């Protein structure tokens, strides 16, 4: 009898948007499970300390940080090349960088629509395409794996988040399509759709303190935490998920009775 293989030992992973929140938790969890992690954000001042703290911790994985804006193709290419160079190849990519602002659909300008769709969907498109150069080795059994970060907003309508919901829904379909296109390369591609998770980004979006986020949760019992999304990501990139591809995993707790979704950040 074998125990399930959740180890990430010997794995080299890229995690985008890892200076805080869910991305930081994913980087820390992966390093604790044995992976080397290359992490980025738009600011080395913000992402550098996350790498330092991983490297100072008593965990088997090492961390490498670089500045990279996922809206810029040149940045993405340079970051992936530096990460592959640092660790001697890449096996795992988590496209986590994302964000939004809330506004009624009628008030979203061309620039606002473009900003949110380009960060979330455009960033995922760019990073998946560049990731393919490293993960599609052409050798049977040697493909890597990608996890894209969607949202319950990509599965259910949420008022005042039309741009974000449209981008996240498209990420789910992009994931399904890539899983089919790259199956012959042994590249698994999956998606996570979190409900409301307590992060600095959510506090910023709502203009409230992080400690006040739980009051906005419409889940039955409690809000979610970044580490709980990180654990799901760790499973999806591990050998234990070897037959899982093209899927979207929702992590949203249990909605309160009468709520079909738990992610209405609507303008009150
Ligand atoms: N928290 C939730 O409730 C929730 C729910 C569903 C889905 N999600 C998704 O989960 C992901 C992480 O969410 P979060 O709440 O942890 O977000 P967060 O706290 O706002 O953190 C976002 C991270 O992305 C980085 N980032 C932003 N723009 C970037 C860019 N253009 N290029 C590179 N990095 C960039 C930020 O770093 P810098 O500012 O240093 O660049 C930061 O590290 C996002 O895709 C989000 O849409 C979150």
PDB file of C-alpha atoms and ligand atoms in Angstrom:
ATOM      1  CA  UNK A   1       0.000   0.000   0.000  1.00  0.00           C
ATOM      2  CA  UNK A   2       1.394   3.408  -0.995  1.00  0.00           C
ATOM      3  CA  UNK A   3       0.627   6.719   0.664  1.00  0.00           C
ATOM      4  CA  UNK A   4      -0.410   9.452  -1.799  1.00  0.00           C
ATOM      5  CA  UNK A   5       2.545  11.342  -3.290  1.00  0.00           C
ATOM      6  CA  UNK A   6       2.053  15.000  -2.444  1.00  0.00           C
ATOM      7  CA  UNK A   7       5.777  15.787  -2.430  1.00  0.00           C
ATOM      8  CA  UNK A   8       7.079  18.592  -4.649  1.00  0.00           C
ATOM      9  CA  UNK A   9      10.707  17.639  -4.071  1.00  0.00           C
ATOM     10  CA  UNK A  10      12.845  18.290  -7.148  1.00  0.00           C
ATOM     11  CA  UNK A  11      10.145  20.486  -8.696  1.00  0.00           C
ATOM     12  CA  UNK A  12      10.900  23.962 -10.038  1.00  0.00           C
ATOM     13  CA  UNK A  13       7.875  26.252  -9.900  1.00  0.00           C
ATOM     14  CA  UNK A  14       6.996  29.750 -11.094  1.00  0.00           C
ATOM     15  CA  UNK A  15       4.362  31.644  -9.087  1.00  0.00           C
ATOM     16  CA  UNK A  16       3.264  35.046 -10.404  1.00  0.00           C
ATOM     17  CA  UNK A  17       1.922  37.773  -8.129  1.00  0.00           C
ATOM     18  CA  UNK A  18       3.566  36.413  -4.990  1.00  0.00           C
ATOM     19  CA  UNK A  19       4.388  39.538  -2.979  1.00  0.00           C
ATOM     20  CA  UNK A  20       1.279  39.040  -0.805  1.00  0.00           C
ATOM     21  CA  UNK A  21      -2.003  37.177  -0.442  1.00  0.00           C
ATOM     22  CA  UNK A  22      -2.707  33.905  -2.218  1.00  0.00           C
ATOM     23  CA  UNK A  23       0.474  33.995  -4.351  1.00  0.00           C
ATOM     24  CA  UNK A  24       2.705  34.409  -1.301  1.00  0.00           C
ATOM     25  CA  UNK A  25       0.937  31.507   0.446  1.00  0.00           C
ATOM     26  CA  UNK A  26       1.361  29.308  -2.647  1.00  0.00           C
ATOM     27  CA  UNK A  27       5.092  30.097  -2.821  1.00  0.00           C
ATOM     28  CA  UNK A  28       5.572  29.343   0.892  1.00  0.00           C
ATOM     29  CA  UNK A  29       3.529  26.118   0.744  1.00  0.00           C
ATOM     30  CA  UNK A  30       5.348  24.869  -2.366  1.00  0.00           C
ATOM     31  CA  UNK A  31       8.761  25.586  -0.775  1.00  0.00           C
ATOM     32  CA  UNK A  32       7.681  23.730   2.387  1.00  0.00           C
ATOM     33  CA  UNK A  33       6.664  20.769   0.174  1.00  0.00           C
ATOM     34  CA  UNK A  34      10.134  20.755  -1.421  1.00  0.00           C
ATOM     35  CA  UNK A  35       9.780  22.901  -4.548  1.00  0.00           C
ATOM     36  CA  UNK A  36      12.135  25.634  -5.665  1.00  0.00           C
ATOM     37  CA  UNK A  37       9.982  28.689  -6.320  1.00  0.00           C
ATOM     38  CA  UNK A  38      10.589  31.581  -8.707  1.00  0.00           C
ATOM     39  CA  UNK A  39       8.272  34.371  -7.672  1.00  0.00           C
ATOM     40  CA  UNK A  40       7.478  37.780  -9.145  1.00  0.00           C
ATOM     41  CA  UNK A  41       5.464  40.918  -8.732  1.00  0.00           C
ATOM     42  CA  UNK A  42       5.650  44.414 -10.212  1.00  0.00           C
ATOM     43  CA  UNK A  43       7.984  45.455  -7.383  1.00  0.00           C
ATOM     44  CA  UNK A  44      11.220  43.845  -6.237  1.00  0.00           C
ATOM     45  CA  UNK A  45      10.860  45.811  -2.969  1.00  0.00           C
ATOM     46  CA  UNK A  46       7.666  43.871  -2.299  1.00  0.00           C
ATOM     47  CA  UNK A  47       8.460  40.407  -3.654  1.00  0.00           C
ATOM     48  CA  UNK A  48      12.142  40.306  -2.594  1.00  0.00           C
ATOM     49  CA  UNK A  49      11.361  40.015   1.142  1.00  0.00           C
ATOM     50  CA  UNK A  50       9.008  37.075   0.494  1.00  0.00           C
ATOM     51  CA  UNK A  51      11.879  35.201  -1.200  1.00  0.00           C
ATOM     52  CA  UNK A  52      14.246  36.161   1.628  1.00  0.00           C
ATOM     53  CA  UNK A  53      11.879  34.867   4.279  1.00  0.00           C
ATOM     54  CA  UNK A  54      11.470  31.544   2.415  1.00  0.00           C
ATOM     55  CA  UNK A  55      15.248  31.223   2.088  1.00  0.00           C
ATOM     56  CA  UNK A  56      15.671  32.003   5.807  1.00  0.00           C
ATOM     57  CA  UNK A  57      13.033  29.450   6.812  1.00  0.00           C
ATOM     58  CA  UNK A  58      13.715  25.825   7.625  1.00  0.00           C
ATOM     59  CA  UNK A  59      12.117  24.479   4.427  1.00  0.00           C
ATOM     60  CA  UNK A  60      13.619  22.280   1.693  1.00  0.00           C
ATOM     61  CA  UNK A  61      12.766  24.572  -1.251  1.00  0.00           C
ATOM     62  CA  UNK A  62      14.729  27.657  -2.350  1.00  0.00           C
ATOM     63  CA  UNK A  63      13.242  30.923  -3.577  1.00  0.00           C
ATOM     64  CA  UNK A  64      14.257  33.292  -6.368  1.00  0.00           C
ATOM     65  CA  UNK A  65      12.524  36.640  -6.869  1.00  0.00           C
ATOM     66  CA  UNK A  66      12.369  39.030  -9.802  1.00  0.00           C
ATOM     67  CA  UNK A  67      10.355  42.029 -10.916  1.00  0.00           C
ATOM     68  CA  UNK A  68       7.877  41.125 -13.666  1.00  0.00           C
ATOM     69  CA  UNK A  69       4.691  42.799 -14.820  1.00  0.00           C
ATOM     70  CA  UNK A  70       2.522  40.098 -16.396  1.00  0.00           C
ATOM     71  CA  UNK A  71       0.995  42.738 -18.695  1.00  0.00           C
ATOM     72  CA  UNK A  72       4.375  43.057 -20.449  1.00  0.00           C
ATOM     73  CA  UNK A  73       5.479  40.255 -22.803  1.00  0.00           C
ATOM     74  CA  UNK A  74       9.177  41.189 -22.478  1.00  0.00           C
ATOM     75  CA  UNK A  75       8.972  41.044 -18.666  1.00  0.00           C
ATOM     76  CA  UNK A  76       7.322  37.622 -18.750  1.00  0.00           C
ATOM     77  CA  UNK A  77       9.896  36.196 -21.172  1.00  0.00           C
ATOM     78  CA  UNK A  78      12.802  37.588 -19.132  1.00  0.00           C
ATOM     79  CA  UNK A  79      11.358  36.306 -15.822  1.00  0.00           C
ATOM     80  CA  UNK A  80      10.731  32.762 -17.071  1.00  0.00           C
ATOM     81  CA  UNK A  81      14.190  32.644 -18.663  1.00  0.00           C
ATOM     82  CA  UNK A  82      15.831  33.832 -15.428  1.00  0.00           C
ATOM     83  CA  UNK A  83      13.811  31.319 -13.378  1.00  0.00           C
ATOM     84  CA  UNK A  84      14.703  28.407 -15.683  1.00  0.00           C
ATOM     85  CA  UNK A  85      18.336  29.495 -15.618  1.00  0.00           C
ATOM     86  CA  UNK A  86      18.364  29.782 -11.815  1.00  0.00           C
ATOM     87  CA  UNK A  87      16.914  26.310 -11.202  1.00  0.00           C
ATOM     88  CA  UNK A  88      17.921  24.445 -14.380  1.00  0.00           C
ATOM     89  CA  UNK A  89      14.445  24.168 -15.915  1.00  0.00           C
ATOM     90  CA  UNK A  90      10.778  24.608 -14.998  1.00  0.00           C
ATOM     91  CA  UNK A  91       8.101  22.026 -14.166  1.00  0.00           C
ATOM     92  CA  UNK A  92       5.228  24.016 -12.657  1.00  0.00           C
ATOM     93  CA  UNK A  93       3.665  27.413 -13.382  1.00  0.00           C
ATOM     94  CA  UNK A  94       0.970  29.054 -11.254  1.00  0.00           C
ATOM     95  CA  UNK A  95      -0.616  32.055 -12.942  1.00  0.00           C
ATOM     96  CA  UNK A  96      -1.878  33.824  -9.856  1.00  0.00           C
ATOM     97  CA  UNK A  97      -1.314  37.556 -10.553  1.00  0.00           C
ATOM     98  CA  UNK A  98      -4.661  39.303 -10.862  1.00  0.00           C
ATOM     99  CA  UNK A  99      -6.843  42.044  -9.485  1.00  0.00           C
ATOM    100  CA  UNK A 100      -9.836  44.277 -10.091  1.00  0.00           C
ATOM    101  CA  UNK A 101     -11.852  47.304  -9.026  1.00  0.00           C
ATOM    102  CA  UNK A 102     -15.571  47.235  -8.433  1.00  0.00           C
ATOM    103  CA  UNK A 103     -17.964  49.387 -10.450  1.00  0.00           C
ATOM    104  CA  UNK A 104     -21.373  49.080 -12.076  1.00  0.00           C
ATOM    105  CA  UNK A 105     -21.064  47.855 -15.674  1.00  0.00           C
ATOM    106  CA  UNK A 106     -22.434  51.131 -17.085  1.00  0.00           C
ATOM    107  CA  UNK A 107     -19.591  53.071 -15.425  1.00  0.00           C
ATOM    108  CA  UNK A 108     -16.672  50.947 -16.627  1.00  0.00           C
ATOM    109  CA  UNK A 109     -14.638  52.948 -19.144  1.00  0.00           C
ATOM    110  CA  UNK A 110     -12.745  51.466 -22.091  1.00  0.00           C
ATOM    111  CA  UNK A 111      -9.536  51.943 -20.058  1.00  0.00           C
ATOM    112  CA  UNK A 112     -10.960  50.290 -16.950  1.00  0.00           C
ATOM    113  CA  UNK A 113     -12.270  47.317 -18.933  1.00  0.00           C
ATOM    114  CA  UNK A 114      -8.925  46.937 -20.703  1.00  0.00           C
ATOM    115  CA  UNK A 115      -6.937  47.222 -17.432  1.00  0.00           C
ATOM    116  CA  UNK A 116      -8.836  44.431 -15.666  1.00  0.00           C
ATOM    117  CA  UNK A 117      -9.123  42.063 -18.639  1.00  0.00           C
ATOM    118  CA  UNK A 118      -5.496  42.569 -19.645  1.00  0.00           C
ATOM    119  CA  UNK A 119      -4.166  41.931 -16.128  1.00  0.00           C
ATOM    120  CA  UNK A 120      -6.269  38.825 -15.463  1.00  0.00           C
ATOM    121  CA  UNK A 121      -6.887  37.224 -18.881  1.00  0.00           C
ATOM    122  CA  UNK A 122      -4.040  38.832 -20.843  1.00  0.00           C
ATOM    123  CA  UNK A 123      -1.533  38.023 -18.091  1.00  0.00           C
ATOM    124  CA  UNK A 124      -2.699  34.398 -18.005  1.00  0.00           C
ATOM    125  CA  UNK A 125      -2.554  34.150 -21.818  1.00  0.00           C
ATOM    126  CA  UNK A 126       0.989  35.584 -21.900  1.00  0.00           C
ATOM    127  CA  UNK A 127       2.323  33.452 -19.018  1.00  0.00           C
ATOM    128  CA  UNK A 128       0.740  30.239 -20.379  1.00  0.00           C
ATOM    129  CA  UNK A 129       2.246  30.856 -23.809  1.00  0.00           C
ATOM    130  CA  UNK A 130       5.730  31.484 -22.409  1.00  0.00           C
ATOM    131  CA  UNK A 131       5.321  28.605 -19.918  1.00  0.00           C
ATOM    132  CA  UNK A 132       4.649  26.290 -22.866  1.00  0.00           C
ATOM    133  CA  UNK A 133       8.171  26.930 -24.152  1.00  0.00           C
ATOM    134  CA  UNK A 134       9.549  25.380 -20.952  1.00  0.00           C
ATOM    135  CA  UNK A 135       6.945  22.739 -20.099  1.00  0.00           C
ATOM    136  CA  UNK A 136       6.305  21.189 -23.518  1.00  0.00           C
ATOM    137  CA  UNK A 137       9.488  19.173 -23.670  1.00  0.00           C
ATOM    138  CA  UNK A 138       8.165  16.725 -26.257  1.00  0.00           C
ATOM    139  CA  UNK A 139       9.276  13.786 -24.135  1.00  0.00           C
ATOM    140  CA  UNK A 140       6.584  11.345 -23.015  1.00  0.00           C
ATOM    141  CA  UNK A 141       5.911  11.522 -19.293  1.00  0.00           C
ATOM    142  CA  UNK A 142       8.049  14.639 -18.901  1.00  0.00           C
ATOM    143  CA  UNK A 143       5.505  17.437 -19.336  1.00  0.00           C
ATOM    144  CA  UNK A 144       4.955  20.012 -16.629  1.00  0.00           C
ATOM    145  CA  UNK A 145       1.784  21.424 -15.137  1.00  0.00           C
ATOM    146  CA  UNK A 146       0.003  24.781 -15.000  1.00  0.00           C
ATOM    147  CA  UNK A 147      -2.513  26.120 -12.503  1.00  0.00           C
ATOM    148  CA  UNK A 148      -4.475  29.232 -13.485  1.00  0.00           C
ATOM    149  CA  UNK A 149      -6.246  31.363 -10.892  1.00  0.00           C
ATOM    150  CA  UNK A 150      -9.874  32.019 -11.803  1.00  0.00           C
ATOM    151  CA  UNK A 151     -12.622  32.942  -9.318  1.00  0.00           C
ATOM    152  CA  UNK A 152     -16.163  31.968  -8.427  1.00  0.00           C
ATOM    153  CA  UNK A 153     -16.948  35.167 -10.345  1.00  0.00           C
ATOM    154  CA  UNK A 154     -15.989  33.289 -13.490  1.00  0.00           C
ATOM    155  CA  UNK A 155     -18.632  30.672 -12.647  1.00  0.00           C
ATOM    156  CA  UNK A 156     -21.482  32.810 -11.291  1.00  0.00           C
ATOM    157  CA  UNK A 157     -22.538  36.385 -12.050  1.00  0.00           C
ATOM    158  CA  UNK A 158     -21.443  38.983  -9.483  1.00  0.00           C
ATOM    159  CA  UNK A 159     -22.807  42.511  -9.799  1.00  0.00           C
ATOM    160  CA  UNK A 160     -20.211  45.289 -10.161  1.00  0.00           C
ATOM    161  CA  UNK A 161     -17.500  42.873 -11.268  1.00  0.00           C
ATOM    162  CA  UNK A 162     -18.504  42.339 -14.920  1.00  0.00           C
ATOM    163  CA  UNK A 163     -14.998  42.935 -16.346  1.00  0.00           C
ATOM    164  CA  UNK A 164     -13.383  40.661 -13.755  1.00  0.00           C
ATOM    165  CA  UNK A 165     -16.053  37.965 -14.111  1.00  0.00           C
ATOM    166  CA  UNK A 166     -15.727  37.977 -17.898  1.00  0.00           C
ATOM    167  CA  UNK A 167     -11.932  37.647 -17.648  1.00  0.00           C
ATOM    168  CA  UNK A 168     -12.110  34.856 -15.056  1.00  0.00           C
ATOM    169  CA  UNK A 169     -14.733  32.927 -17.075  1.00  0.00           C
ATOM    170  CA  UNK A 170     -12.417  33.173 -20.082  1.00  0.00           C
ATOM    171  CA  UNK A 171      -9.516  31.854 -17.978  1.00  0.00           C
ATOM    172  CA  UNK A 172     -11.602  28.755 -17.179  1.00  0.00           C
ATOM    173  CA  UNK A 173     -12.252  28.104 -20.887  1.00  0.00           C
ATOM    174  CA  UNK A 174      -8.604  28.858 -21.784  1.00  0.00           C
ATOM    175  CA  UNK A 175      -7.565  26.260 -19.182  1.00  0.00           C
ATOM    176  CA  UNK A 176      -9.902  23.637 -20.670  1.00  0.00           C
ATOM    177  CA  UNK A 177      -8.673  24.344 -24.187  1.00  0.00           C
ATOM    178  CA  UNK A 178      -4.978  24.235 -23.283  1.00  0.00           C
ATOM    179  CA  UNK A 179      -5.470  20.974 -21.394  1.00  0.00           C
ATOM    180  CA  UNK A 180      -6.671  19.432 -24.673  1.00  0.00           C
ATOM    181  CA  UNK A 181      -4.118  21.138 -26.948  1.00  0.00           C
ATOM    182  CA  UNK A 182      -1.180  20.246 -24.735  1.00  0.00           C
ATOM    183  CA  UNK A 183      -2.302  16.759 -23.628  1.00  0.00           C
ATOM    184  CA  UNK A 184       0.002  15.241 -26.235  1.00  0.00           C
ATOM    185  CA  UNK A 185       2.894  17.060 -24.534  1.00  0.00           C
ATOM    186  CA  UNK A 186       1.903  15.617 -21.134  1.00  0.00           C
ATOM    187  CA  UNK A 187       1.218  19.123 -19.823  1.00  0.00           C
ATOM    188  CA  UNK A 188      -1.638  19.184 -17.299  1.00  0.00           C
ATOM    189  CA  UNK A 189      -3.537  22.468 -17.051  1.00  0.00           C
ATOM    190  CA  UNK A 190      -6.027  23.135 -14.243  1.00  0.00           C
ATOM    191  CA  UNK A 191      -7.784  26.060 -12.667  1.00  0.00           C
ATOM    192  CA  UNK A 192      -8.725  27.139  -9.153  1.00  0.00           C
ATOM    193  CA  UNK A 193     -11.839  29.213  -8.518  1.00  0.00           C
ATOM    194  CA  UNK A 194     -11.631  30.681  -5.007  1.00  0.00           C
ATOM    195  CA  UNK A 195     -14.522  32.244  -3.170  1.00  0.00           C
ATOM    196  CA  UNK A 196     -13.825  35.187  -0.886  1.00  0.00           C
ATOM    197  CA  UNK A 197     -10.342  34.837   0.619  1.00  0.00           C
ATOM    198  CA  UNK A 198      -8.887  37.149   3.251  1.00  0.00           C
ATOM    199  CA  UNK A 199      -6.061  39.003   1.450  1.00  0.00           C
ATOM    200  CA  UNK A 200      -4.668  42.554   1.271  1.00  0.00           C
ATOM    201  CA  UNK A 201      -5.979  42.774  -2.307  1.00  0.00           C
ATOM    202  CA  UNK A 202      -9.580  42.222  -1.229  1.00  0.00           C
ATOM    203  CA  UNK A 203      -9.186  44.805   1.554  1.00  0.00           C
ATOM    204  CA  UNK A 204      -7.876  47.325  -1.025  1.00  0.00           C
ATOM    205  CA  UNK A 205     -10.671  46.582  -3.488  1.00  0.00           C
ATOM    206  CA  UNK A 206     -13.310  47.107  -0.813  1.00  0.00           C
ATOM    207  CA  UNK A 207     -11.521  50.024   0.846  1.00  0.00           C
ATOM    208  CA  UNK A 208     -11.692  48.341   4.256  1.00  0.00           C
ATOM    209  CA  UNK A 209      -9.251  46.822   6.776  1.00  0.00           C
ATOM    210  CA  UNK A 210      -8.276  43.204   6.184  1.00  0.00           C
ATOM    211  CA  UNK A 211      -9.704  42.373   9.624  1.00  0.00           C
ATOM    212  CA  UNK A 212     -13.130  43.592   8.463  1.00  0.00           C
ATOM    213  CA  UNK A 213     -13.259  41.253   5.429  1.00  0.00           C
ATOM    214  CA  UNK A 214     -14.880  38.323   7.312  1.00  0.00           C
ATOM    215  CA  UNK A 215     -17.999  40.453   7.864  1.00  0.00           C
ATOM    216  CA  UNK A 216     -18.412  40.627   4.061  1.00  0.00           C
ATOM    217  CA  UNK A 217     -18.249  36.869   3.637  1.00  0.00           C
ATOM    218  CA  UNK A 218     -21.509  35.333   2.557  1.00  0.00           C
ATOM    219  CA  UNK A 219     -20.338  31.828   3.359  1.00  0.00           C
ATOM    220  CA  UNK A 220     -22.145  29.834   5.985  1.00  0.00           C
ATOM    221  CA  UNK A 221     -19.432  29.517   8.568  1.00  0.00           C
ATOM    222  CA  UNK A 222     -16.328  31.580   7.805  1.00  0.00           C
ATOM    223  CA  UNK A 223     -14.097  33.289   5.233  1.00  0.00           C
ATOM    224  CA  UNK A 224     -11.316  31.425   3.399  1.00  0.00           C
ATOM    225  CA  UNK A 225      -7.605  31.872   3.973  1.00  0.00           C
ATOM    226  CA  UNK A 226      -4.777  32.036   1.400  1.00  0.00           C
ATOM    227  CA  UNK A 227      -3.170  28.862   2.801  1.00  0.00           C
ATOM    228  CA  UNK A 228      -6.310  26.892   1.932  1.00  0.00           C
ATOM    229  CA  UNK A 229      -5.981  27.882  -1.726  1.00  0.00           C
ATOM    230  CA  UNK A 230      -2.253  27.123  -1.572  1.00  0.00           C
ATOM    231  CA  UNK A 231      -2.945  23.570  -0.347  1.00  0.00           C
ATOM    232  CA  UNK A 232      -5.289  22.969  -3.285  1.00  0.00           C
ATOM    233  CA  UNK A 233      -2.656  24.320  -5.703  1.00  0.00           C
ATOM    234  CA  UNK A 234      -0.033  22.042  -4.117  1.00  0.00           C
ATOM    235  CA  UNK A 235      -2.277  19.023  -4.684  1.00  0.00           C
ATOM    236  CA  UNK A 236      -2.951  19.970  -8.310  1.00  0.00           C
ATOM    237  CA  UNK A 237       0.752  20.255  -9.201  1.00  0.00           C
ATOM    238  CA  UNK A 238       1.755  17.127  -7.238  1.00  0.00           C
ATOM    239  CA  UNK A 239       2.155  13.582  -8.589  1.00  0.00           C
ATOM    240  CA  UNK A 240      -1.059  12.732  -6.696  1.00  0.00           C
ATOM    241  CA  UNK A 241      -3.010  14.697  -9.346  1.00  0.00           C
ATOM    242  CA  UNK A 242      -1.376  12.949 -12.309  1.00  0.00           C
ATOM    243  CA  UNK A 243      -4.732  12.093 -13.966  1.00  0.00           C
ATOM    244  CA  UNK A 244      -6.334  15.513 -13.360  1.00  0.00           C
ATOM    245  CA  UNK A 245      -6.343  18.025 -16.210  1.00  0.00           C
ATOM    246  CA  UNK A 246      -8.690  20.567 -17.771  1.00  0.00           C
ATOM    247  CA  UNK A 247     -10.616  20.954 -14.513  1.00  0.00           C
ATOM    248  CA  UNK A 248     -11.653  23.916 -12.385  1.00  0.00           C
ATOM    249  CA  UNK A 249     -11.598  23.359  -8.634  1.00  0.00           C
ATOM    250  CA  UNK A 250     -13.856  25.625  -6.613  1.00  0.00           C
ATOM    251  CA  UNK A 251     -12.867  26.463  -3.026  1.00  0.00           C
ATOM    252  CA  UNK A 252     -15.578  28.644  -1.541  1.00  0.00           C
ATOM    253  CA  UNK A 253     -16.889  27.107   1.646  1.00  0.00           C
ATOM    254  CA  UNK A 254     -20.638  26.670   1.920  1.00  0.00           C
ATOM    255  CA  UNK A 255     -22.847  29.601   0.884  1.00  0.00           C
ATOM    256  CA  UNK A 256     -25.455  30.773   3.358  1.00  0.00           C
ATOM    257  CA  UNK A 257     -28.916  29.364   2.616  1.00  0.00           C
ATOM    258  CA  UNK A 258     -30.488  31.377  -0.201  1.00  0.00           C
ATOM    259  CA  UNK A 259     -27.159  32.446  -1.706  1.00  0.00           C
ATOM    260  CA  UNK A 260     -26.261  30.749  -4.942  1.00  0.00           C
ATOM    261  CA  UNK A 261     -22.833  32.369  -4.780  1.00  0.00           C
ATOM    262  CA  UNK A 262     -20.675  33.745  -2.016  1.00  0.00           C
ATOM    263  CA  UNK A 263     -18.795  36.477  -3.778  1.00  0.00           C
ATOM    264  CA  UNK A 264     -21.031  39.507  -4.040  1.00  0.00           C
ATOM    265  CA  UNK A 265     -18.723  42.418  -3.192  1.00  0.00           C
ATOM    266  CA  UNK A 266     -21.438  44.725  -4.558  1.00  0.00           C
ATOM    267  CA  UNK A 267     -21.404  48.442  -3.944  1.00  0.00           C
ATOM    268  CA  UNK A 268     -23.760  48.831  -0.999  1.00  0.00           C
TER     269      UNK A 268
HETATM  270  N1  LIG B   1      -8.805  37.057  -2.532  1.00  0.00           N
HETATM  271  C1  LIG B   1      -9.921  36.613  -3.073  1.00  0.00           C
HETATM  272  O1  LIG B   1     -11.009  36.662  -2.476  1.00  0.00           O
HETATM  273  C2  LIG B   1      -9.889  36.013  -4.448  1.00  0.00           C
HETATM  274  C3  LIG B   1     -11.039  35.336  -4.872  1.00  0.00           C
HETATM  275  C4  LIG B   1     -11.047  34.777  -6.138  1.00  0.00           C
HETATM  276  C5  LIG B   1      -9.937  34.871  -6.947  1.00  0.00           C
HETATM  277  N2  LIG B   1      -8.831  35.535  -6.497  1.00  0.00           N
HETATM  278  C6  LIG B   1      -7.687  35.610  -7.405  1.00  0.00           C
HETATM  279  O2  LIG B   1      -6.545  35.110  -6.752  1.00  0.00           O
HETATM  280  C7  LIG B   1      -5.389  35.820  -7.205  1.00  0.00           C
HETATM  281  C8  LIG B   1      -4.669  36.443  -6.007  1.00  0.00           C
HETATM  282  O3  LIG B   1      -5.595  37.216  -5.289  1.00  0.00           O
HETATM  283  P1  LIG B   1      -5.187  37.985  -3.946  1.00  0.00           P
HETATM  284  O4  LIG B   1      -6.458  38.333  -3.271  1.00  0.00           O
HETATM  285  O5  LIG B   1      -4.134  37.238  -3.234  1.00  0.00           O
HETATM  286  O6  LIG B   1      -4.584  39.319  -4.591  1.00  0.00           O
HETATM  287  P2  LIG B   1      -3.696  40.487  -3.946  1.00  0.00           P
HETATM  288  O7  LIG B   1      -3.656  40.401  -2.465  1.00  0.00           O
HETATM  289  O8  LIG B   1      -4.168  41.752  -4.601  1.00  0.00           O
HETATM  290  O9  LIG B   1      -2.263  40.135  -4.528  1.00  0.00           O
HETATM  291  C9  LIG B   1      -2.071  40.232  -5.920  1.00  0.00           C
HETATM  292  C10 LIG B   1      -0.654  39.881  -6.232  1.00  0.00           C
HETATM  293  O10 LIG B   1      -0.454  40.057  -7.657  1.00  0.00           O
HETATM  294  C11 LIG B   1       0.630  40.969  -7.873  1.00  0.00           C
HETATM  295  N3  LIG B   1       0.347  41.699  -9.105  1.00  0.00           N
HETATM  296  C12 LIG B   1      -0.648  42.574  -9.345  1.00  0.00           C
HETATM  297  N4  LIG B   1      -0.563  43.044 -10.599  1.00  0.00           N
HETATM  298  C13 LIG B   1       0.507  42.425 -11.161  1.00  0.00           C
HETATM  299  C14 LIG B   1       1.107  42.487 -12.447  1.00  0.00           C
HETATM  300  N5  LIG B   1       0.616  43.280 -13.414  1.00  0.00           N
HETATM  301  N6  LIG B   1       2.195  41.728 -12.689  1.00  0.00           N
HETATM  302  C15 LIG B   1       2.710  40.930 -11.719  1.00  0.00           C
HETATM  303  N7  LIG B   1       2.187  40.829 -10.487  1.00  0.00           N
HETATM  304  C16 LIG B   1       1.093  41.580 -10.225  1.00  0.00           C
HETATM  305  C17 LIG B   1       0.681  41.823  -6.628  1.00  0.00           C
HETATM  306  O11 LIG B   1       1.998  42.282  -6.399  1.00  0.00           O
HETATM  307  P3  LIG B   1       2.526  43.789  -6.627  1.00  0.00           P
HETATM  308  O12 LIG B   1       1.421  44.706  -6.190  1.00  0.00           O
HETATM  309  O13 LIG B   1       3.737  43.820  -5.750  1.00  0.00           O
HETATM  310  O14 LIG B   1       2.803  43.860  -8.098  1.00  0.00           O
HETATM  311  C18 LIG B   1       0.339  40.794  -5.551  1.00  0.00           C
HETATM  312  O15 LIG B   1       1.476  40.044  -5.212  1.00  0.00           O
HETATM  313  C19 LIG B   1      -5.887  36.842  -8.222  1.00  0.00           C
HETATM  314  O16 LIG B   1      -5.805  36.298  -9.508  1.00  0.00           O
HETATM  315  C20 LIG B   1      -7.331  37.020  -7.821  1.00  0.00           C
HETATM  316  O17 LIG B   1      -8.119  37.467  -8.901  1.00  0.00           O
HETATM  317  C21 LIG B   1      -8.786  36.108  -5.274  1.00  0.00           C
END
